């Protein structure tokens, strides 16, 4: 290769990198929508291929039809959740003392039992002053969510239109040989499906089981706490314990120790085992991801991608481990091993 050809090649690489970094930072506010479109595309891909390749349906019409399916099955339920959350937030902004009153009650109980003032008057006033700022932040997040939903639908439409041509283009630019391309795309597909289906399913099941327990043991506002338990399932390690443990403690401190102990036992025996059972079934049916990759992937993903990090955090970590294994086998050992360390040629 001549010096001029080397100059052209490396200059082109430098231009691609610089423009890519610039574009990346500009589209960062819409990244959740793009990742959401990728997730839903993987879930709808087989439907699209069946309708367009086997049934010979027009691609643009099928793309619109699948967009409608996305809106009905995913966006409308999610919007209802956001609407309920906004109503709750508005109620808190109108009457902040309704939120702080239970905390004050718990603080008073602690002061009576152990003589320690958990919340002084000054601390409570500080919390009340901070609530409007928290409300503004959350409302801004809701506005960002709305924009990303529009981006999701827009990007998803063109991904469905692109279909196999888009997939072949992405496959061609991956820096792997043919065998490793196939394996890493398979890994990508399995992990996204596992998390996109498994996490909402686990949240709904655990939330329902937790809500049942809150009703049985007489917890205050059982539907609200059950609703919060659904979202707590995505938090690594602690999960729903972040909700039921303080709730059981509050019930005990208000004099209902029997019910509080019953709720704690129910949560440890039933809710936790439901979590383990559902995860075990999903691992057998879908991606058998190591628990450490899931835990640390969620932690990393939430900070990088927001809510979509629940799906793409473990994926990012899995691909990192996969690439390290490829490097180890191809360049350090000079041989290829079977999965889970690397795929056999």
mmCIF file of C-alpha atoms in Angstrom:
data_model
loop_
_atom_site.group_PDB
_atom_site.id
_atom_site.type_symbol
_atom_site.label_atom_id
_atom_site.label_comp_id
_atom_site.label_asym_id
_atom_site.label_seq_id
_atom_site.Cartn_x
_atom_site.Cartn_y
_atom_site.Cartn_z
ATOM 1 C CA UNK A 1 0.000 0.000 0.000
ATOM 2 C CA UNK A 2 1.440 3.362 -1.049
ATOM 3 C CA UNK A 3 1.917 6.277 1.291
ATOM 4 C CA UNK A 4 -0.930 8.146 -0.405
ATOM 5 C CA UNK A 5 -3.328 5.204 0.046
ATOM 6 C CA UNK A 6 -2.375 4.967 3.724
ATOM 7 C CA UNK A 7 -3.038 8.673 4.104
ATOM 8 C CA UNK A 8 -6.474 8.278 2.497
ATOM 9 C CA UNK A 9 -7.354 5.304 4.679
ATOM 10 C CA UNK A 10 -6.308 6.792 8.011
ATOM 11 C CA UNK A 11 -7.783 10.191 7.164
ATOM 12 C CA UNK A 12 -11.100 8.536 6.384
ATOM 13 C CA UNK A 13 -10.974 6.626 9.677
ATOM 14 C CA UNK A 14 -10.210 9.856 11.561
ATOM 15 C CA UNK A 15 -13.109 11.689 9.854
ATOM 16 C CA UNK A 16 -15.506 8.833 10.651
ATOM 17 C CA UNK A 17 -14.428 8.801 14.313
ATOM 18 C CA UNK A 18 -14.648 12.577 14.758
ATOM 19 C CA UNK A 19 -18.035 12.880 13.087
ATOM 20 C CA UNK A 20 -19.274 9.782 14.917
ATOM 21 C CA UNK A 21 -18.322 11.234 18.311
ATOM 22 C CA UNK A 22 -19.919 14.581 17.423
ATOM 23 C CA UNK A 23 -23.147 12.932 16.248
ATOM 24 C CA UNK A 24 -23.222 10.652 19.294
ATOM 25 C CA UNK A 25 -23.155 13.551 21.754
ATOM 26 C CA UNK A 26 -25.822 15.398 19.787
ATOM 27 C CA UNK A 27 -28.251 12.466 19.771
ATOM 28 C CA UNK A 28 -27.518 11.508 23.407
ATOM 29 C CA UNK A 29 -30.826 13.034 24.695
ATOM 30 C CA UNK A 30 -32.684 10.705 22.295
ATOM 31 C CA UNK A 31 -30.580 7.624 23.004
ATOM 32 C CA UNK A 32 -33.276 5.920 25.077
ATOM 33 C CA UNK A 33 -35.689 6.151 22.158
ATOM 34 C CA UNK A 34 -33.109 4.649 19.786
ATOM 35 C CA UNK A 35 -32.337 1.786 22.182
ATOM 36 C CA UNK A 36 -36.063 1.228 22.677
ATOM 37 C CA UNK A 37 -36.534 1.008 18.902
ATOM 38 C CA UNK A 38 -33.738 -1.574 18.684
ATOM 39 C CA UNK A 39 -35.350 -3.623 21.457
ATOM 40 C CA UNK A 40 -38.821 -3.620 19.923
ATOM 41 C CA UNK A 41 -37.392 -4.331 16.450
ATOM 42 C CA UNK A 42 -35.790 -7.524 17.780
ATOM 43 C CA UNK A 43 -39.118 -8.542 19.341
ATOM 44 C CA UNK A 44 -41.074 -7.808 16.134
ATOM 45 C CA UNK A 45 -38.473 -8.976 13.609
ATOM 46 C CA UNK A 46 -39.877 -12.475 13.070
ATOM 47 C CA UNK A 47 -43.395 -11.101 12.589
ATOM 48 C CA UNK A 48 -42.145 -8.632 9.996
ATOM 49 C CA UNK A 49 -40.186 -11.254 8.063
ATOM 50 C CA UNK A 50 -43.141 -13.650 8.125
ATOM 51 C CA UNK A 51 -45.586 -11.056 6.817
ATOM 52 C CA UNK A 52 -43.307 -9.616 4.120
ATOM 53 C CA UNK A 53 -41.383 -12.690 2.915
ATOM 54 C CA UNK A 54 -43.875 -15.537 3.347
ATOM 55 C CA UNK A 55 -47.178 -13.703 3.002
ATOM 56 C CA UNK A 56 -45.783 -11.182 0.465
ATOM 57 C CA UNK A 57 -47.366 -8.219 2.218
ATOM 58 C CA UNK A 58 -46.268 -4.684 1.376
ATOM 59 C CA UNK A 59 -43.412 -3.701 3.678
ATOM 60 C CA UNK A 60 -44.548 -0.133 4.409
ATOM 61 C CA UNK A 61 -48.076 -1.249 5.336
ATOM 62 C CA UNK A 62 -46.763 -4.010 7.614
ATOM 63 C CA UNK A 63 -44.395 -1.556 9.276
ATOM 64 C CA UNK A 64 -47.319 0.746 10.104
ATOM 65 C CA UNK A 65 -49.336 -2.234 11.344
ATOM 66 C CA UNK A 66 -46.516 -3.297 13.672
ATOM 67 C CA UNK A 67 -46.175 0.291 14.888
ATOM 68 C CA UNK A 68 -49.834 0.149 15.884
ATOM 69 C CA UNK A 69 -49.130 -3.126 17.696
ATOM 70 C CA UNK A 70 -46.249 -1.421 19.523
ATOM 71 C CA UNK A 71 -48.491 1.446 20.586
ATOM 72 C CA UNK A 72 -51.266 -0.864 21.832
ATOM 73 C CA UNK A 73 -49.113 -3.462 23.596
ATOM 74 C CA UNK A 74 -46.282 -1.331 24.898
ATOM 75 C CA UNK A 75 -46.724 2.422 24.739
ATOM 76 C CA UNK A 76 -50.332 2.700 25.932
ATOM 77 C CA UNK A 77 -49.749 0.573 29.092
ATOM 78 C CA UNK A 78 -46.541 2.508 29.769
ATOM 79 C CA UNK A 79 -48.350 5.819 29.254
ATOM 80 C CA UNK A 80 -51.030 4.771 31.728
ATOM 81 C CA UNK A 81 -48.313 4.084 34.307
ATOM 82 C CA UNK A 82 -46.778 7.510 33.637
ATOM 83 C CA UNK A 83 -50.225 9.168 33.892
ATOM 84 C CA UNK A 84 -50.866 7.540 37.282
ATOM 85 C CA UNK A 85 -47.433 8.666 38.412
ATOM 86 C CA UNK A 86 -48.055 12.248 37.232
ATOM 87 C CA UNK A 87 -51.363 12.384 39.109
ATOM 88 C CA UNK A 88 -49.625 11.197 42.264
ATOM 89 C CA UNK A 89 -46.896 13.784 41.753
ATOM 90 C CA UNK A 90 -49.430 16.574 41.303
ATOM 91 C CA UNK A 91 -51.159 15.544 44.529
ATOM 92 C CA UNK A 92 -47.831 15.726 46.356
ATOM 93 C CA UNK A 93 -47.071 19.171 44.932
ATOM 94 C CA UNK A 94 -50.508 20.441 46.008
ATOM 95 C CA UNK A 95 -50.198 18.985 49.489
ATOM 96 C CA UNK A 96 -46.543 18.214 50.374
ATOM 97 C CA UNK A 97 -47.484 17.465 53.993
ATOM 98 C CA UNK A 98 -49.417 14.394 52.797
ATOM 99 C CA UNK A 99 -46.081 12.848 51.875
ATOM 100 C CA UNK A 100 -44.122 14.014 54.902
ATOM 101 C CA UNK A 101 -46.813 13.113 57.471
ATOM 102 C CA UNK A 102 -46.038 9.347 57.544
ATOM 103 C CA UNK A 103 -42.341 10.159 57.865
ATOM 104 C CA UNK A 104 -43.067 12.469 60.767
ATOM 105 C CA UNK A 105 -45.157 9.744 62.377
ATOM 106 C CA UNK A 106 -42.301 7.221 62.090
ATOM 107 C CA UNK A 107 -39.814 9.778 63.413
ATOM 108 C CA UNK A 108 -42.085 10.410 66.406
ATOM 109 C CA UNK A 109 -42.324 6.682 67.116
ATOM 110 C CA UNK A 110 -38.530 6.347 66.979
ATOM 111 C CA UNK A 111 -38.124 9.320 69.322
ATOM 112 C CA UNK A 112 -40.548 7.776 71.799
ATOM 113 C CA UNK A 113 -38.910 4.340 71.676
ATOM 114 C CA UNK A 114 -35.207 5.192 71.667
ATOM 115 C CA UNK A 115 -35.127 8.909 72.438
ATOM 116 C CA UNK A 116 -33.489 9.829 69.114
ATOM 117 C CA UNK A 117 -34.946 12.638 66.997
ATOM 118 C CA UNK A 118 -34.695 11.231 63.482
ATOM 119 C CA UNK A 119 -36.271 14.252 61.790
ATOM 120 C CA UNK A 120 -35.891 17.632 63.380
ATOM 121 C CA UNK A 121 -38.186 20.481 62.405
ATOM 122 C CA UNK A 122 -35.401 22.010 60.331
ATOM 123 C CA UNK A 123 -34.831 18.776 58.381
ATOM 124 C CA UNK A 124 -38.534 18.450 57.636
ATOM 125 C CA UNK A 125 -38.662 22.036 56.354
ATOM 126 C CA UNK A 126 -35.666 21.299 54.122
ATOM 127 C CA UNK A 127 -37.394 18.240 52.687
ATOM 128 C CA UNK A 128 -40.572 20.199 52.037
ATOM 129 C CA UNK A 129 -38.589 22.932 50.283
ATOM 130 C CA UNK A 130 -36.860 20.339 48.080
ATOM 131 C CA UNK A 131 -40.067 18.611 46.962
ATOM 132 C CA UNK A 132 -40.980 21.223 44.291
ATOM 133 C CA UNK A 133 -37.492 20.889 42.780
ATOM 134 C CA UNK A 134 -37.851 17.129 42.704
ATOM 135 C CA UNK A 135 -41.240 17.569 41.054
ATOM 136 C CA UNK A 136 -39.756 19.849 38.394
ATOM 137 C CA UNK A 137 -37.008 17.308 37.685
ATOM 138 C CA UNK A 138 -39.513 14.484 37.339
ATOM 139 C CA UNK A 139 -41.757 16.534 35.076
ATOM 140 C CA UNK A 140 -38.731 17.289 32.910
ATOM 141 C CA UNK A 141 -38.027 13.561 32.770
ATOM 142 C CA UNK A 142 -41.608 12.942 31.656
ATOM 143 C CA UNK A 143 -41.170 15.493 28.855
ATOM 144 C CA UNK A 144 -37.986 13.696 27.801
ATOM 145 C CA UNK A 145 -39.890 10.398 27.900
ATOM 146 C CA UNK A 146 -42.544 11.806 25.527
ATOM 147 C CA UNK A 147 -39.903 12.991 23.060
ATOM 148 C CA UNK A 148 -38.128 9.645 23.175
ATOM 149 C CA UNK A 149 -41.395 7.827 22.469
ATOM 150 C CA UNK A 150 -41.732 9.833 19.244
ATOM 151 C CA UNK A 151 -38.092 9.045 18.374
ATOM 152 C CA UNK A 152 -38.728 5.369 19.122
ATOM 153 C CA UNK A 153 -41.658 5.173 16.697
ATOM 154 C CA UNK A 154 -39.797 7.111 14.001
ATOM 155 C CA UNK A 155 -36.629 4.969 14.219
ATOM 156 C CA UNK A 156 -38.579 1.716 14.569
ATOM 157 C CA UNK A 157 -40.513 2.412 11.366
ATOM 158 C CA UNK A 158 -37.336 2.753 9.300
ATOM 159 C CA UNK A 159 -35.740 -0.259 10.985
ATOM 160 C CA UNK A 160 -38.763 -2.350 10.009
ATOM 161 C CA UNK A 161 -38.561 -0.982 6.470
ATOM 162 C CA UNK A 162 -34.832 -1.744 6.299
ATOM 163 C CA UNK A 163 -35.204 -5.338 7.495
ATOM 164 C CA UNK A 164 -32.600 -7.773 6.195
ATOM 165 C CA UNK A 165 -30.753 -5.105 4.195
ATOM 166 C CA UNK A 166 -30.114 -3.172 7.405
ATOM 167 C CA UNK A 167 -29.038 -6.339 9.239
ATOM 168 C CA UNK A 168 -26.608 -7.313 6.468
ATOM 169 C CA UNK A 169 -25.116 -3.822 6.474
ATOM 170 C CA UNK A 170 -24.543 -3.957 10.239
ATOM 171 C CA UNK A 171 -23.099 -7.471 9.965
ATOM 172 C CA UNK A 172 -20.651 -6.396 7.236
ATOM 173 C CA UNK A 173 -19.084 -3.628 9.340
ATOM 174 C CA UNK A 174 -18.644 -5.714 12.512
ATOM 175 C CA UNK A 175 -14.918 -6.322 13.159
ATOM 176 C CA UNK A 176 -15.242 -10.114 13.499
ATOM 177 C CA UNK A 177 -14.956 -13.140 11.254
ATOM 178 C CA UNK A 178 -18.106 -14.749 9.890
ATOM 179 C CA UNK A 179 -18.418 -17.282 12.696
ATOM 180 C CA UNK A 180 -17.955 -14.778 15.507
ATOM 181 C CA UNK A 181 -20.365 -12.344 13.829
ATOM 182 C CA UNK A 182 -23.028 -15.018 13.912
ATOM 183 C CA UNK A 183 -22.323 -15.820 17.550
ATOM 184 C CA UNK A 184 -22.274 -12.229 18.792
ATOM 185 C CA UNK A 185 -25.489 -11.368 16.923
ATOM 186 C CA UNK A 186 -27.112 -14.449 18.427
ATOM 187 C CA UNK A 187 -25.927 -13.346 21.883
ATOM 188 C CA UNK A 188 -27.283 -9.845 21.261
ATOM 189 C CA UNK A 189 -30.646 -11.209 20.150
ATOM 190 C CA UNK A 190 -31.021 -13.629 23.075
ATOM 191 C CA UNK A 191 -30.040 -11.170 25.806
ATOM 192 C CA UNK A 192 -32.294 -8.399 24.493
ATOM 193 C CA UNK A 193 -35.253 -10.778 24.228
ATOM 194 C CA UNK A 194 -34.571 -12.256 27.656
ATOM 195 C CA UNK A 195 -34.413 -8.863 29.372
ATOM 196 C CA UNK A 196 -37.137 -7.143 27.347
ATOM 197 C CA UNK A 197 -39.613 -9.936 28.075
ATOM 198 C CA UNK A 198 -38.304 -11.224 31.389
ATOM 199 C CA UNK A 199 -37.929 -7.977 33.340
ATOM 200 C CA UNK A 200 -41.491 -6.666 32.751
ATOM 201 C CA UNK A 201 -42.884 -10.169 33.327
ATOM 202 C CA UNK A 202 -40.946 -10.519 36.584
ATOM 203 C CA UNK A 203 -42.037 -7.020 37.674
ATOM 204 C CA UNK A 204 -45.722 -7.744 37.063
ATOM 205 C CA UNK A 205 -45.639 -11.156 38.773
ATOM 206 C CA UNK A 206 -43.689 -9.960 41.801
ATOM 207 C CA UNK A 207 -45.802 -6.815 42.052
ATOM 208 C CA UNK A 208 -48.998 -8.880 41.998
ATOM 209 C CA UNK A 209 -47.685 -11.345 44.601
ATOM 210 C CA UNK A 210 -46.459 -8.472 46.790
ATOM 211 C CA UNK A 211 -49.805 -6.653 46.493
ATOM 212 C CA UNK A 212 -51.608 -9.824 47.573
ATOM 213 C CA UNK A 213 -49.379 -10.012 50.637
ATOM 214 C CA UNK A 214 -50.003 -6.353 51.464
ATOM 215 C CA UNK A 215 -53.765 -7.005 51.349
ATOM 216 C CA UNK A 216 -53.523 -10.162 53.466
ATOM 217 C CA UNK A 217 -51.467 -8.534 56.208
ATOM 218 C CA UNK A 218 -53.348 -5.245 56.269
ATOM 219 C CA UNK A 219 -50.659 -2.903 54.965
ATOM 220 C CA UNK A 220 -51.757 0.698 54.358
ATOM 221 C CA UNK A 221 -52.376 1.603 50.682
ATOM 222 C CA UNK A 222 -51.569 -1.921 49.402
ATOM 223 C CA UNK A 223 -52.103 -1.032 45.720
ATOM 224 C CA UNK A 224 -49.657 1.877 45.919
ATOM 225 C CA UNK A 225 -46.994 -0.247 47.613
ATOM 226 C CA UNK A 226 -47.613 -3.067 45.143
ATOM 227 C CA UNK A 227 -47.178 -0.594 42.295
ATOM 228 C CA UNK A 228 -43.862 0.558 43.759
ATOM 229 C CA UNK A 229 -42.797 -3.069 44.260
ATOM 230 C CA UNK A 230 -43.126 -3.622 40.508
ATOM 231 C CA UNK A 231 -40.491 -0.970 39.831
ATOM 232 C CA UNK A 232 -38.277 -2.092 42.715
ATOM 233 C CA UNK A 233 -37.676 -5.442 40.984
ATOM 234 C CA UNK A 234 -35.202 -3.799 38.575
ATOM 235 C CA UNK A 235 -32.903 -2.711 41.445
ATOM 236 C CA UNK A 236 -30.110 -5.291 41.806
ATOM 237 C CA UNK A 237 -29.719 -7.374 44.982
ATOM 238 C CA UNK A 238 -32.269 -5.551 47.183
ATOM 239 C CA UNK A 239 -35.226 -5.591 44.762
ATOM 240 C CA UNK A 240 -38.656 -5.571 46.395
ATOM 241 C CA UNK A 241 -37.066 -5.617 49.864
ATOM 242 C CA UNK A 242 -36.585 -1.892 49.353
ATOM 243 C CA UNK A 243 -40.385 -1.599 49.653
ATOM 244 C CA UNK A 244 -41.635 -4.372 51.932
ATOM 245 C CA UNK A 245 -38.883 -4.108 54.574
ATOM 246 C CA UNK A 246 -39.576 -0.447 55.525
ATOM 247 C CA UNK A 247 -43.308 -1.129 55.234
ATOM 248 C CA UNK A 248 -43.094 -4.079 57.661
ATOM 249 C CA UNK A 249 -40.972 -1.982 60.021
ATOM 250 C CA UNK A 250 -43.539 0.830 59.898
ATOM 251 C CA UNK A 251 -46.380 -1.598 60.644
ATOM 252 C CA UNK A 252 -44.444 -2.990 63.603
ATOM 253 C CA UNK A 253 -43.666 0.437 65.023
ATOM 254 C CA UNK A 254 -47.327 1.389 64.837
ATOM 255 C CA UNK A 255 -48.143 -1.565 67.101
ATOM 256 C CA UNK A 256 -49.025 -4.243 64.525
ATOM 257 C CA UNK A 257 -46.054 -6.521 65.164
ATOM 258 C CA UNK A 258 -47.941 -9.714 64.321
ATOM 259 C CA UNK A 259 -48.920 -8.455 60.893
ATOM 260 C CA UNK A 260 -45.447 -6.965 60.362
ATOM 261 C CA UNK A 261 -43.702 -10.264 61.119
ATOM 262 C CA UNK A 262 -46.221 -12.104 58.931
ATOM 263 C CA UNK A 263 -45.529 -9.747 56.035
ATOM 264 C CA UNK A 264 -41.759 -10.123 56.454
ATOM 265 C CA UNK A 265 -42.014 -13.939 56.480
ATOM 266 C CA UNK A 266 -44.351 -13.864 53.463
ATOM 267 C CA UNK A 267 -41.907 -11.637 51.570
ATOM 268 C CA UNK A 268 -38.879 -13.785 52.384
ATOM 269 C CA UNK A 269 -40.591 -17.095 51.618
ATOM 270 C CA UNK A 270 -42.998 -16.234 48.783
ATOM 271 C CA UNK A 271 -41.929 -13.037 47.024
ATOM 272 C CA UNK A 272 -38.219 -13.927 46.958
ATOM 273 C CA UNK A 273 -38.893 -17.461 45.709
ATOM 274 C CA UNK A 274 -41.186 -16.157 42.980
ATOM 275 C CA UNK A 275 -38.249 -14.014 41.829
ATOM 276 C CA UNK A 276 -35.900 -17.019 41.785
ATOM 277 C CA UNK A 277 -38.455 -19.275 40.066
ATOM 278 C CA UNK A 278 -39.254 -16.817 37.256
ATOM 279 C CA UNK A 279 -35.571 -16.068 36.650
ATOM 280 C CA UNK A 280 -34.789 -19.800 36.535
ATOM 281 C CA UNK A 281 -37.548 -20.432 33.983
ATOM 282 C CA UNK A 282 -36.418 -17.513 31.822
ATOM 283 C CA UNK A 283 -32.809 -18.703 31.850
ATOM 284 C CA UNK A 284 -33.924 -22.105 30.643
ATOM 285 C CA UNK A 285 -36.061 -20.628 27.854
ATOM 286 C CA UNK A 286 -33.853 -17.704 26.817
ATOM 287 C CA UNK A 287 -30.379 -16.368 27.543
ATOM 288 C CA UNK A 288 -28.534 -18.179 30.332
ATOM 289 C CA UNK A 289 -26.800 -15.041 31.602
ATOM 290 C CA UNK A 290 -24.518 -15.241 34.630
ATOM 291 C CA UNK A 291 -26.106 -13.512 37.684
ATOM 292 C CA UNK A 292 -23.039 -11.289 38.184
ATOM 293 C CA UNK A 293 -23.324 -10.014 34.622
ATOM 294 C CA UNK A 294 -26.985 -9.235 35.226
ATOM 295 C CA UNK A 295 -26.358 -7.437 38.544
ATOM 296 C CA UNK A 296 -23.378 -5.340 37.471
ATOM 297 C CA UNK A 297 -24.856 -4.846 33.994
ATOM 298 C CA UNK A 298 -28.002 -3.282 35.453
ATOM 299 C CA UNK A 299 -25.932 -1.007 37.732
ATOM 300 C CA UNK A 300 -23.769 0.146 34.820
ATOM 301 C CA UNK A 301 -26.669 0.372 32.382
ATOM 302 C CA UNK A 302 -28.908 2.511 34.567
ATOM 303 C CA UNK A 303 -26.192 5.156 34.899
ATOM 304 C CA UNK A 304 -25.394 5.106 31.167
ATOM 305 C CA UNK A 305 -28.747 4.626 29.453
ATOM 306 C CA UNK A 306 -31.415 5.389 32.042
ATOM 307 C CA UNK A 307 -34.323 2.949 32.225
ATOM 308 C CA UNK A 308 -33.257 1.177 29.000
ATOM 309 C CA UNK A 309 -30.020 0.305 30.794
ATOM 310 C CA UNK A 310 -31.933 -2.530 32.462
ATOM 311 C CA UNK A 311 -31.834 -4.241 29.062
ATOM 312 C CA UNK A 312 -28.650 -2.899 27.509
ATOM 313 C CA UNK A 313 -26.416 -2.842 30.597
ATOM 314 C CA UNK A 314 -26.174 -6.652 30.868
ATOM 315 C CA UNK A 315 -25.870 -6.781 27.075
ATOM 316 C CA UNK A 316 -22.930 -4.349 27.142
ATOM 317 C CA UNK A 317 -21.158 -6.380 29.805
ATOM 318 C CA UNK A 318 -21.869 -9.676 28.017
ATOM 319 C CA UNK A 319 -20.438 -8.365 24.742
ATOM 320 C CA UNK A 320 -17.353 -7.104 26.612
ATOM 321 C CA UNK A 321 -16.752 -10.573 28.103
ATOM 322 C CA UNK A 322 -17.444 -12.143 24.706
ATOM 323 C CA UNK A 323 -14.864 -9.894 22.979
ATOM 324 C CA UNK A 324 -12.274 -10.638 25.686
ATOM 325 C CA UNK A 325 -12.813 -14.353 25.115
ATOM 326 C CA UNK A 326 -12.449 -13.924 21.347
ATOM 327 C CA UNK A 327 -9.163 -12.072 21.857
ATOM 328 C CA UNK A 328 -7.930 -14.687 24.339
ATOM 329 C CA UNK A 329 -8.692 -17.642 22.088
ATOM 330 C CA UNK A 330 -7.847 -16.170 18.679
ATOM 331 C CA UNK A 331 -4.664 -14.310 19.600
ATOM 332 C CA UNK A 332 -3.343 -15.656 22.920
ATOM 333 C CA UNK A 333 -4.150 -19.345 22.716
ATOM 334 C CA UNK A 334 -4.511 -19.814 18.967
ATOM 335 C CA UNK A 335 -7.452 -22.163 19.361
ATOM 336 C CA UNK A 336 -11.223 -21.973 19.599
ATOM 337 C CA UNK A 337 -13.245 -23.412 22.439
ATOM 338 C CA UNK A 338 -16.876 -24.216 22.807
ATOM 339 C CA UNK A 339 -19.378 -22.042 24.686
ATOM 340 C CA UNK A 340 -19.497 -20.564 27.313
ATOM 341 C CA UNK A 341 -15.868 -19.439 26.847
ATOM 342 C CA UNK A 342 -16.054 -19.133 23.077
ATOM 343 C CA UNK A 343 -17.923 -20.712 20.217
ATOM 344 C CA UNK A 344 -16.510 -23.662 18.301
ATOM 345 C CA UNK A 345 -15.743 -23.060 14.573
#
